[in-house]
CSV table of C-alpha atoms in Angstrom, one decimal:
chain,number,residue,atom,x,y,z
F,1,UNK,CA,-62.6,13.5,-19.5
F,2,UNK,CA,-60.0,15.9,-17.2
F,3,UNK,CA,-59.2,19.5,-17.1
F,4,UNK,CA,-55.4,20.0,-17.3
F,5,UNK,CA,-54.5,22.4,-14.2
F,6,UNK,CA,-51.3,24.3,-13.0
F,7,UNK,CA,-50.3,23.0,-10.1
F,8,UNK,CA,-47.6,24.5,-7.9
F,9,UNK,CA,-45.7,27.7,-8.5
F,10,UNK,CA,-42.2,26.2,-10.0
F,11,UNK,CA,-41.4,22.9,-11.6
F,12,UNK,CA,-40.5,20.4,-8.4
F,13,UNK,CA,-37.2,19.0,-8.1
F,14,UNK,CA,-37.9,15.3,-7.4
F,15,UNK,CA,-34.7,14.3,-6.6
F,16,UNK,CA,-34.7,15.9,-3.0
F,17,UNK,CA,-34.7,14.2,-0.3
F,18,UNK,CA,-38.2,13.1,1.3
F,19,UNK,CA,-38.7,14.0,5.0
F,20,UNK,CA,-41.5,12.2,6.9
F,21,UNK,CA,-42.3,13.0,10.1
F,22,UNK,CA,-45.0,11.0,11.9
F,23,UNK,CA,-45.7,10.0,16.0
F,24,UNK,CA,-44.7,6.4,15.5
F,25,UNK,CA,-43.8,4.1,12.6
F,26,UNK,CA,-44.2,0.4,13.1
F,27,UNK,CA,-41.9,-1.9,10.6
F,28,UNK,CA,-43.1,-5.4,10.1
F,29,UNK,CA,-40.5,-8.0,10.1
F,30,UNK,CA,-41.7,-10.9,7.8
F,31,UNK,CA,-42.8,-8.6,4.9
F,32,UNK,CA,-40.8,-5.6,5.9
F,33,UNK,CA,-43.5,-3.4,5.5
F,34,UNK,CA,-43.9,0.2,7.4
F,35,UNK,CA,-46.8,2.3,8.5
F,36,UNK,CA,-46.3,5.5,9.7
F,37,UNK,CA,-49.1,6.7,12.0
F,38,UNK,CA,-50.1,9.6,14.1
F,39,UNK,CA,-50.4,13.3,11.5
F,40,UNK,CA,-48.1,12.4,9.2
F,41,UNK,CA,-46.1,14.9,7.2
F,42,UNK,CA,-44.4,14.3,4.2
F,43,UNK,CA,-42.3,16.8,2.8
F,44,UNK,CA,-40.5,17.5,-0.8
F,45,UNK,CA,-39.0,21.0,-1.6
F,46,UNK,CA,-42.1,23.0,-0.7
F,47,UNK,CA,-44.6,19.8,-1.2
F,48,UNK,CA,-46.4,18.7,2.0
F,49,UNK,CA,-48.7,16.2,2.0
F,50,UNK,CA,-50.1,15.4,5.7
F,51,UNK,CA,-52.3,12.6,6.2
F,52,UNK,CA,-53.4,10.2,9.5
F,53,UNK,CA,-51.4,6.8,8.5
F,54,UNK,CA,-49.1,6.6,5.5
F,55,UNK,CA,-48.2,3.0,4.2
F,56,UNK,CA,-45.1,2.4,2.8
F,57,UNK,CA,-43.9,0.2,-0.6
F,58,UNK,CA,-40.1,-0.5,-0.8
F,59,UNK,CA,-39.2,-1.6,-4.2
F,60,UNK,CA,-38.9,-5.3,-5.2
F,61,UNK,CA,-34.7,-5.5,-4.2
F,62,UNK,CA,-35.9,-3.6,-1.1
F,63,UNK,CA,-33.3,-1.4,-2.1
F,64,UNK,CA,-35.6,2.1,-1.1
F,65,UNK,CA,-38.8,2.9,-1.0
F,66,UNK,CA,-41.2,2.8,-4.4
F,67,UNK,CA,-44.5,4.6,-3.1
F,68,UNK,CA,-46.4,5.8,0.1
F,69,UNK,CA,-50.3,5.4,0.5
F,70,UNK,CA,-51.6,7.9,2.7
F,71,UNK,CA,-55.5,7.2,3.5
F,72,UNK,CA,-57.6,8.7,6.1
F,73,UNK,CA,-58.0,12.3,4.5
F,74,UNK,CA,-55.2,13.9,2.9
F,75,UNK,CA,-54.3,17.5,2.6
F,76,UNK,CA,-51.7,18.3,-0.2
F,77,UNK,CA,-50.2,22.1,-0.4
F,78,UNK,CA,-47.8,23.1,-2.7
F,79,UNK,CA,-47.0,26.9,-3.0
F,80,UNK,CA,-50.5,29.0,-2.8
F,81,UNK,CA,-52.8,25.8,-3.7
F,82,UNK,CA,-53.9,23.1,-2.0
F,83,UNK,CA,-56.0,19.8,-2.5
F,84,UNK,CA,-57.8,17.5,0.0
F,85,UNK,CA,-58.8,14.1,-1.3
F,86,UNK,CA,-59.3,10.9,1.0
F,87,UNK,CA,-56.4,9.1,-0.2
F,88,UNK,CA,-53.7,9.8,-2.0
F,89,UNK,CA,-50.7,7.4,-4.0
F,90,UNK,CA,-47.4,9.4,-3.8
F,91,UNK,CA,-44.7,7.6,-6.2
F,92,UNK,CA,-41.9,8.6,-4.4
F,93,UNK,CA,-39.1,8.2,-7.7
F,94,UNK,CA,-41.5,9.1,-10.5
F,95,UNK,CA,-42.5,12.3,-8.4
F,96,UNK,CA,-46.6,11.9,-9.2
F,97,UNK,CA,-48.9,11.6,-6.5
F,98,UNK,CA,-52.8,10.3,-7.2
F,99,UNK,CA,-55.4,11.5,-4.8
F,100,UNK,CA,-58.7,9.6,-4.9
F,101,UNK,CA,-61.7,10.0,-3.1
F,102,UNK,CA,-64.2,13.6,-3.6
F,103,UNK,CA,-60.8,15.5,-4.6
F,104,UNK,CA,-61.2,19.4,-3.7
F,105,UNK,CA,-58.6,21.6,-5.0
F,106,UNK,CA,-58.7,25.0,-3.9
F,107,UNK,CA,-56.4,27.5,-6.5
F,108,UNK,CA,-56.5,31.2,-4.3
F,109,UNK,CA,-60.2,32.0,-4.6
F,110,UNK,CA,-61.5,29.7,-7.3
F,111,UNK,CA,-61.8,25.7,-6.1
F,112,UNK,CA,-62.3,22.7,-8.2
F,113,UNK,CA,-64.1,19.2,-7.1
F,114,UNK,CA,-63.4,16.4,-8.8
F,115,UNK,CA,-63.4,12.1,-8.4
F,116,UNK,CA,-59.6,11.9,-8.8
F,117,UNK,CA,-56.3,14.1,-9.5
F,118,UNK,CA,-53.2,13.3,-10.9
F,119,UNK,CA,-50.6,15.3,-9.8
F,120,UNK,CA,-47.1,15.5,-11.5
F,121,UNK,CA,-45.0,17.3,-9.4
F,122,UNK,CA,-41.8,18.4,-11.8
F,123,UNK,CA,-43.6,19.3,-14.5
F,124,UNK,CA,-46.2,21.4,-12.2
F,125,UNK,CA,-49.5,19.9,-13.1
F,126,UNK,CA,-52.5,18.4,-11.9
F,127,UNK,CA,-54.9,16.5,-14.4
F,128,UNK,CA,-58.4,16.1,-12.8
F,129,UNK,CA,-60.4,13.2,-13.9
F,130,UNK,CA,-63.9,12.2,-13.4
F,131,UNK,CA,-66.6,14.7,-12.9
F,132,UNK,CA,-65.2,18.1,-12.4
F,133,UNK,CA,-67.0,21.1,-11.2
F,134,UNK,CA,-65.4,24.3,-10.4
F,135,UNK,CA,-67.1,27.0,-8.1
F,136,UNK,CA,-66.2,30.9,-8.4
F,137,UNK,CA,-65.8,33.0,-6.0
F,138,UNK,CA,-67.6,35.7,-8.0
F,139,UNK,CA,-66.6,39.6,-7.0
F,140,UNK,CA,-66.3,40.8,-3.2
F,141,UNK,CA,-62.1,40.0,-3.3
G,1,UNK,CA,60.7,-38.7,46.4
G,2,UNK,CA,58.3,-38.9,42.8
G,3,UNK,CA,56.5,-41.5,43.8
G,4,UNK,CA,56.0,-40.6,47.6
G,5,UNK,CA,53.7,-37.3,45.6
G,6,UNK,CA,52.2,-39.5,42.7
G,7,UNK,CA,50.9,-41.7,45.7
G,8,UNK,CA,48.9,-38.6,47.5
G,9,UNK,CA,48.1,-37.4,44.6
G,10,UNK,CA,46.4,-40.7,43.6
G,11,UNK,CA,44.3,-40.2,47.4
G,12,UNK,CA,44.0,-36.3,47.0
G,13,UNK,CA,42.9,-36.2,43.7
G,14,UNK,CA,39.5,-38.1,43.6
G,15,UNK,CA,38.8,-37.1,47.2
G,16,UNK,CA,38.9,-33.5,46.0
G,17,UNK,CA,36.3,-34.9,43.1
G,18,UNK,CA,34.4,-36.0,45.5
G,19,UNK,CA,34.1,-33.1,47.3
G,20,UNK,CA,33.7,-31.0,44.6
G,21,UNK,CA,30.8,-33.5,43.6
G,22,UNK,CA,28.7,-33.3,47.1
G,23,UNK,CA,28.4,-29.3,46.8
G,24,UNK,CA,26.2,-30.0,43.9
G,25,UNK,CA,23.7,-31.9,45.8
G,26,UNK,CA,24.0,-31.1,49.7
G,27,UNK,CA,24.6,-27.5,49.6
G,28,UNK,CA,22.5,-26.9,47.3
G,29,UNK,CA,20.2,-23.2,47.4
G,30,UNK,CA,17.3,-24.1,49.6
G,31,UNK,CA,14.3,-25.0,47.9
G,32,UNK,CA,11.2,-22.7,49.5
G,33,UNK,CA,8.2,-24.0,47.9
G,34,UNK,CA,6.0,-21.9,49.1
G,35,UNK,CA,7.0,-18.7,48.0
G,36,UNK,CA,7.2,-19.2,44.1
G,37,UNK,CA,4.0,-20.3,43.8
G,38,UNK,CA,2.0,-17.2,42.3
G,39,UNK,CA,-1.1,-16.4,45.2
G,40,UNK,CA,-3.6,-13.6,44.5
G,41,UNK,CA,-2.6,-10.8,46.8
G,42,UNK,CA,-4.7,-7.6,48.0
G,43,UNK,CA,-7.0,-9.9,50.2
G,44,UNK,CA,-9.4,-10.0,47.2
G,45,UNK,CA,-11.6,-12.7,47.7
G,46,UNK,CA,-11.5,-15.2,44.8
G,47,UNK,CA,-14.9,-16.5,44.5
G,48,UNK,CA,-16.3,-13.2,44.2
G,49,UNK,CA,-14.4,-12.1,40.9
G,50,UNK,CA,-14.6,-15.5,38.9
G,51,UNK,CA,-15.3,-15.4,35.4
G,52,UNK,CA,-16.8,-17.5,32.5
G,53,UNK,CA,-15.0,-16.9,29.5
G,54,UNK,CA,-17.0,-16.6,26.1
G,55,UNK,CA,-20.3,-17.7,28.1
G,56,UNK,CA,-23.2,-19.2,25.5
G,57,UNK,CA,-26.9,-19.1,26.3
G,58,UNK,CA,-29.5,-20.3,24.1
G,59,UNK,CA,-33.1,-21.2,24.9
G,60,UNK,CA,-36.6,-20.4,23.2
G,61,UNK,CA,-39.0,-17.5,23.9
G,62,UNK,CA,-42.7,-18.7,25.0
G,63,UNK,CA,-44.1,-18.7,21.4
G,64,UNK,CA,-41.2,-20.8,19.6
G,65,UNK,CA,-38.4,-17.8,18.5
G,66,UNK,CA,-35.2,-19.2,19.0
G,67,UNK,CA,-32.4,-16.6,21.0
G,68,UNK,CA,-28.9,-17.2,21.7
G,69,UNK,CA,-27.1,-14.9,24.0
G,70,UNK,CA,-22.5,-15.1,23.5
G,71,UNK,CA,-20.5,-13.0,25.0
G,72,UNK,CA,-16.8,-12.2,25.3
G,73,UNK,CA,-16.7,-12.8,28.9
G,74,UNK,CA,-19.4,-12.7,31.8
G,75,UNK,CA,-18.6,-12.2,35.0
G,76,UNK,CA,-20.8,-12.0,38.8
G,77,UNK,CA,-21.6,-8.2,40.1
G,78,UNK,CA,-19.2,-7.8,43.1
G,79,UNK,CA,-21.5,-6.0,44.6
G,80,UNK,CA,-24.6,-8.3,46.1
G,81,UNK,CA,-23.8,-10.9,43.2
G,82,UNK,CA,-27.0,-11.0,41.9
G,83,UNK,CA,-26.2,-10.0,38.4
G,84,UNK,CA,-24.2,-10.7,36.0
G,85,UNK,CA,-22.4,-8.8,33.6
G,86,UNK,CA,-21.4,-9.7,30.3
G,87,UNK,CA,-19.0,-8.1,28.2
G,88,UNK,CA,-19.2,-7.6,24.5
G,89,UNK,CA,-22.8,-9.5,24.0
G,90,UNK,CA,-24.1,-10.5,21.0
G,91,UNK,CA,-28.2,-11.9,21.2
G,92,UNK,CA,-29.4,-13.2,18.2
G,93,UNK,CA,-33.3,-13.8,17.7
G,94,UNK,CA,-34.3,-16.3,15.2
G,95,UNK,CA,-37.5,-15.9,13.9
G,96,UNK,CA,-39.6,-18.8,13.1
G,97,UNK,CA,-40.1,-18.1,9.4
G,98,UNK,CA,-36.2,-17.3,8.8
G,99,UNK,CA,-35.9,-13.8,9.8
G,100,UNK,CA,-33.3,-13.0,12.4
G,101,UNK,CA,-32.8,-10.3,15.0
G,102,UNK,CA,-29.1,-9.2,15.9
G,103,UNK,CA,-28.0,-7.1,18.9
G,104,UNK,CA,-24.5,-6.1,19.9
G,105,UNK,CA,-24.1,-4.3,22.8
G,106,UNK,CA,-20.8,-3.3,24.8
G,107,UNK,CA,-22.1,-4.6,28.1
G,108,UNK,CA,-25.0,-6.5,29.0
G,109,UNK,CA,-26.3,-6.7,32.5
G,110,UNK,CA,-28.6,-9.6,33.3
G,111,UNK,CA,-31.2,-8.8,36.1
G,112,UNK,CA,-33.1,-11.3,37.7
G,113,UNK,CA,-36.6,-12.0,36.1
G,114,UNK,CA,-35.2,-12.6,32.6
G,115,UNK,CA,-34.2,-9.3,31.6
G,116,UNK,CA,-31.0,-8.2,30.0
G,117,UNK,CA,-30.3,-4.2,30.3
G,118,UNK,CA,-27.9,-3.8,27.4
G,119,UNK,CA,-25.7,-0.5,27.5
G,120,UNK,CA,-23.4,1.7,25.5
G,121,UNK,CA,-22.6,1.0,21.6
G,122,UNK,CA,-26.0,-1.1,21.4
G,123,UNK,CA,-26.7,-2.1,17.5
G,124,UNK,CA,-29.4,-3.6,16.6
G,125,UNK,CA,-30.1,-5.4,12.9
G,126,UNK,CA,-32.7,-6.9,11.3
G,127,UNK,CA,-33.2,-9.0,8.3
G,128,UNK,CA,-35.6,-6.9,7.1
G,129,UNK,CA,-32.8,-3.9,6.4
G,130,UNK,CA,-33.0,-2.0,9.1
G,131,UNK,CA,-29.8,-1.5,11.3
G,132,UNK,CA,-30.5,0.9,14.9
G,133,UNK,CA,-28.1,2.1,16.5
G,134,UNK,CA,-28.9,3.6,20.6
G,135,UNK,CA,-27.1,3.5,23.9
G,136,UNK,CA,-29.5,1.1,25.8
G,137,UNK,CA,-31.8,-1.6,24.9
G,138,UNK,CA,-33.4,-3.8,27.9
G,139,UNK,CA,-34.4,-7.0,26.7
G,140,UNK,CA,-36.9,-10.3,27.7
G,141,UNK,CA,-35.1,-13.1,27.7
G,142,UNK,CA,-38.0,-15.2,27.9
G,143,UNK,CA,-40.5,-13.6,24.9
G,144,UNK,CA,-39.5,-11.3,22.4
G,145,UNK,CA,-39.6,-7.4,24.1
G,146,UNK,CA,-37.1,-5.2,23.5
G,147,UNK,CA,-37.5,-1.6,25.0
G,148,UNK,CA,-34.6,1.4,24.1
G,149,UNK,CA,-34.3,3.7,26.9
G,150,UNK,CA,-32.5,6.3,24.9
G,151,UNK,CA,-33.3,8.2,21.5
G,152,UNK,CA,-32.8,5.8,18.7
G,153,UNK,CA,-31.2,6.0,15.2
G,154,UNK,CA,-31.7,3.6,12.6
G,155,UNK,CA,-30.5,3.0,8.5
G,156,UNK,CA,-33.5,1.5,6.1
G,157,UNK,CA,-33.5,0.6,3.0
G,158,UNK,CA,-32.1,4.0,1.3
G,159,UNK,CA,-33.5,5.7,4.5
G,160,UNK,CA,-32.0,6.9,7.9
G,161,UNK,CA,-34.6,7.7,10.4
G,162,UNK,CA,-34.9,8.7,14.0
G,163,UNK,CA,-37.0,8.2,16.8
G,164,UNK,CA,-37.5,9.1,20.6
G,165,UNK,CA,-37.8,5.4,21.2
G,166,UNK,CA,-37.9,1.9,19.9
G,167,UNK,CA,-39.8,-1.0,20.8
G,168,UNK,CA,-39.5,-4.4,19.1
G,169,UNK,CA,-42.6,-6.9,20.3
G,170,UNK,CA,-44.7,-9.9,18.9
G,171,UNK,CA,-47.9,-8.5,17.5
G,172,UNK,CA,-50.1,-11.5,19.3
G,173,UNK,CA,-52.2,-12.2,16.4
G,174,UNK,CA,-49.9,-12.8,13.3
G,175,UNK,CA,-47.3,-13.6,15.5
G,176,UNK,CA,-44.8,-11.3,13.7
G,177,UNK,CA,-42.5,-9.8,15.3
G,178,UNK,CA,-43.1,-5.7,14.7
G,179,UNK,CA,-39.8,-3.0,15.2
G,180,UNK,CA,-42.2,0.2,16.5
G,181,UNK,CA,-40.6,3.3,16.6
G,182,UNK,CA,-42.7,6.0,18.8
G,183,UNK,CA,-42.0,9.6,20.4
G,184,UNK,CA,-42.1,11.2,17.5
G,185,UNK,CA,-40.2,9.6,14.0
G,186,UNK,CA,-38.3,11.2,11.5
G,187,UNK,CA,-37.0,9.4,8.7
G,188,UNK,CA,-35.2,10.9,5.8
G,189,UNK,CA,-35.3,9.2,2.1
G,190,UNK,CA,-33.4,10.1,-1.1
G,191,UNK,CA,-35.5,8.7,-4.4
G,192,UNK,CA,-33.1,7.1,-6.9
G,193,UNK,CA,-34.9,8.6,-9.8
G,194,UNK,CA,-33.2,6.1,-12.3
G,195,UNK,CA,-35.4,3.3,-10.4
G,196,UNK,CA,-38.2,4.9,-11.6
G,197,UNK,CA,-38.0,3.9,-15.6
């Protein structure tokens, strides 16, 4: 079971370019892959997701890249909210990014914990899966 | 009277032939060897400015990659002659397993201890779809490390990045041959959204 959340203040363009800025980047040459390492920032519209080391898939023609894995504790802020999860799966085309790994999303006062989070990013939503609990911040703001 | 005049003619006649024949050969212009043969002038000593034109190197690094070095033209460093410089270089790398390493560079100045310092225009491309463009790239001859001394930009697959510096070296354990790019990376990517149905 999930809870359906609003995530992000306007529906994302996905079709902008993707800026990642990292300290280094190492690109293997038999299989072409690329890790980026040293806090790495990706960046969509107002999307950032900052991680320690971000793997990179190109797709099968190697004609661009198909997804980046970013382990080693993500943050993800988009707008006012943001969502920490160990790892996250970021599909570059399809605009959807997966965090795994004791997700905590924090929505201005209220924050949710869950297993996993789906995110989409143009339609704006985040479905949380696995065992969600939600904690208030109950009166003083 | 006629025949007295056809009679010096007959002596007159030929002799003037003759005559007119000898010119040809003993009064010719002097021949002067010497002077038509083209010489180098300006003192410049010969030896020093020889050339090898379209010069071809190939050997193996220590751990079996195949590199060939051609050039347009190498010639010795006037200076102290211990370098040499090549003009429009092309290295190639071969990597065991079929993937190949191509630099062009405008110059490229060989040092001793096996190490080319490649300058201005210096392109480097690799099978794996990246294409790097920088100003200067020193090279190993003998074992794959390459070093760019100068900011580096590069063209991925559907990507263009940049990077303080790159440095292309054999990991030791998989033996593959890794393109790092440190100093801070930047890399740009467009998603082709139709890619993603």
């Amino acid at each position: 079971q999930g809870t359906e959340v609003a995530f992000g203040t306007v529906q994302q363009d996905t079709s902008l370019p993707v800026e990642v800025s990292a300290d280094a980047l190492s690109v293997s040459q038999n299989d072409g892959s690329a890790l980026f390492t040293g806090n790495v920032i990706i960046g969509q519209g107002d999307m950032r997701l900052s991680a320690p080391r971000v793997l990179v898939y190109y797709t099968e023609n190697q004609s661009g890249i198909e997804r980046l894995e970013a382990t080693g504790g993500v943050t993800l802020v988009n707008g006012d909210q943001a969502a920490e999860a160990e790892s996250a799966e970021y599909e570059v085309n399809r605009g959807t990014i997966r965090m795994v790994g004791n997700v905590l999303l924090t929505q201005g006062a209220n924050t949710l914990v869950s297993d996993s989070m789906d995110v989409d990013l143009e339609a704006g939503t985040a479905q949380m899966n696995g065992r969600v609990r939600t904690v208030f911040q109950s009166g003083h703001n | 009277m006629y025949s007295r005049l056809i009679a010096w003619l007959k002596i007159l006649l030929p002799l003037g032939a003759l005559i007119l024949l000898s010119t040809i050969f003993l009064y010719s212009r002097g021949p002067d060897p010497i002077s038509t043969i083209p010489v180098l002038s300006g003192g410049g000593d010969p030896s020093k400015t020889e050339q090898i034109g379209s010069p071809f190197y190939a050997g193996t690094t220590e751990n079996g990659q195949g590199l060939t070095l051609a050039a347009r033209q190498a010639r010795m460093l006037d200076s102290d002659g211990a370098g040499v410089v090549a003009d429009d270089l092309r290295a190639v790398i071969d990597v065991r397993d079929g993937n190949r390493i191509t630099i062009d560079a405008r110059t490229g100045r060989m040092q001793e201890g096996d190490m080319l310092l490649l300058r201005d225009g210096v392109t480097l491309e690799s099978s794996s779809g990246y294409t790097v463009t920088t100003n200067g790239l020193n090279a190993e001859i003998d074992r794959v490390a390459i070093e760019s001394t100068e900011a580096v930009d590069a063209t991925g697959p559907g990507l263009t990045l940049s990077a303080g510096k790159l440095r292309v070296e054999e990991s030791s354990d998989t033996n593959d041959i890794q393109l790092l790019f440190t100093d801070g990376v930047k890399l740009v990517y467009t998603p082709q959204p139709n890619e993603a149905e």
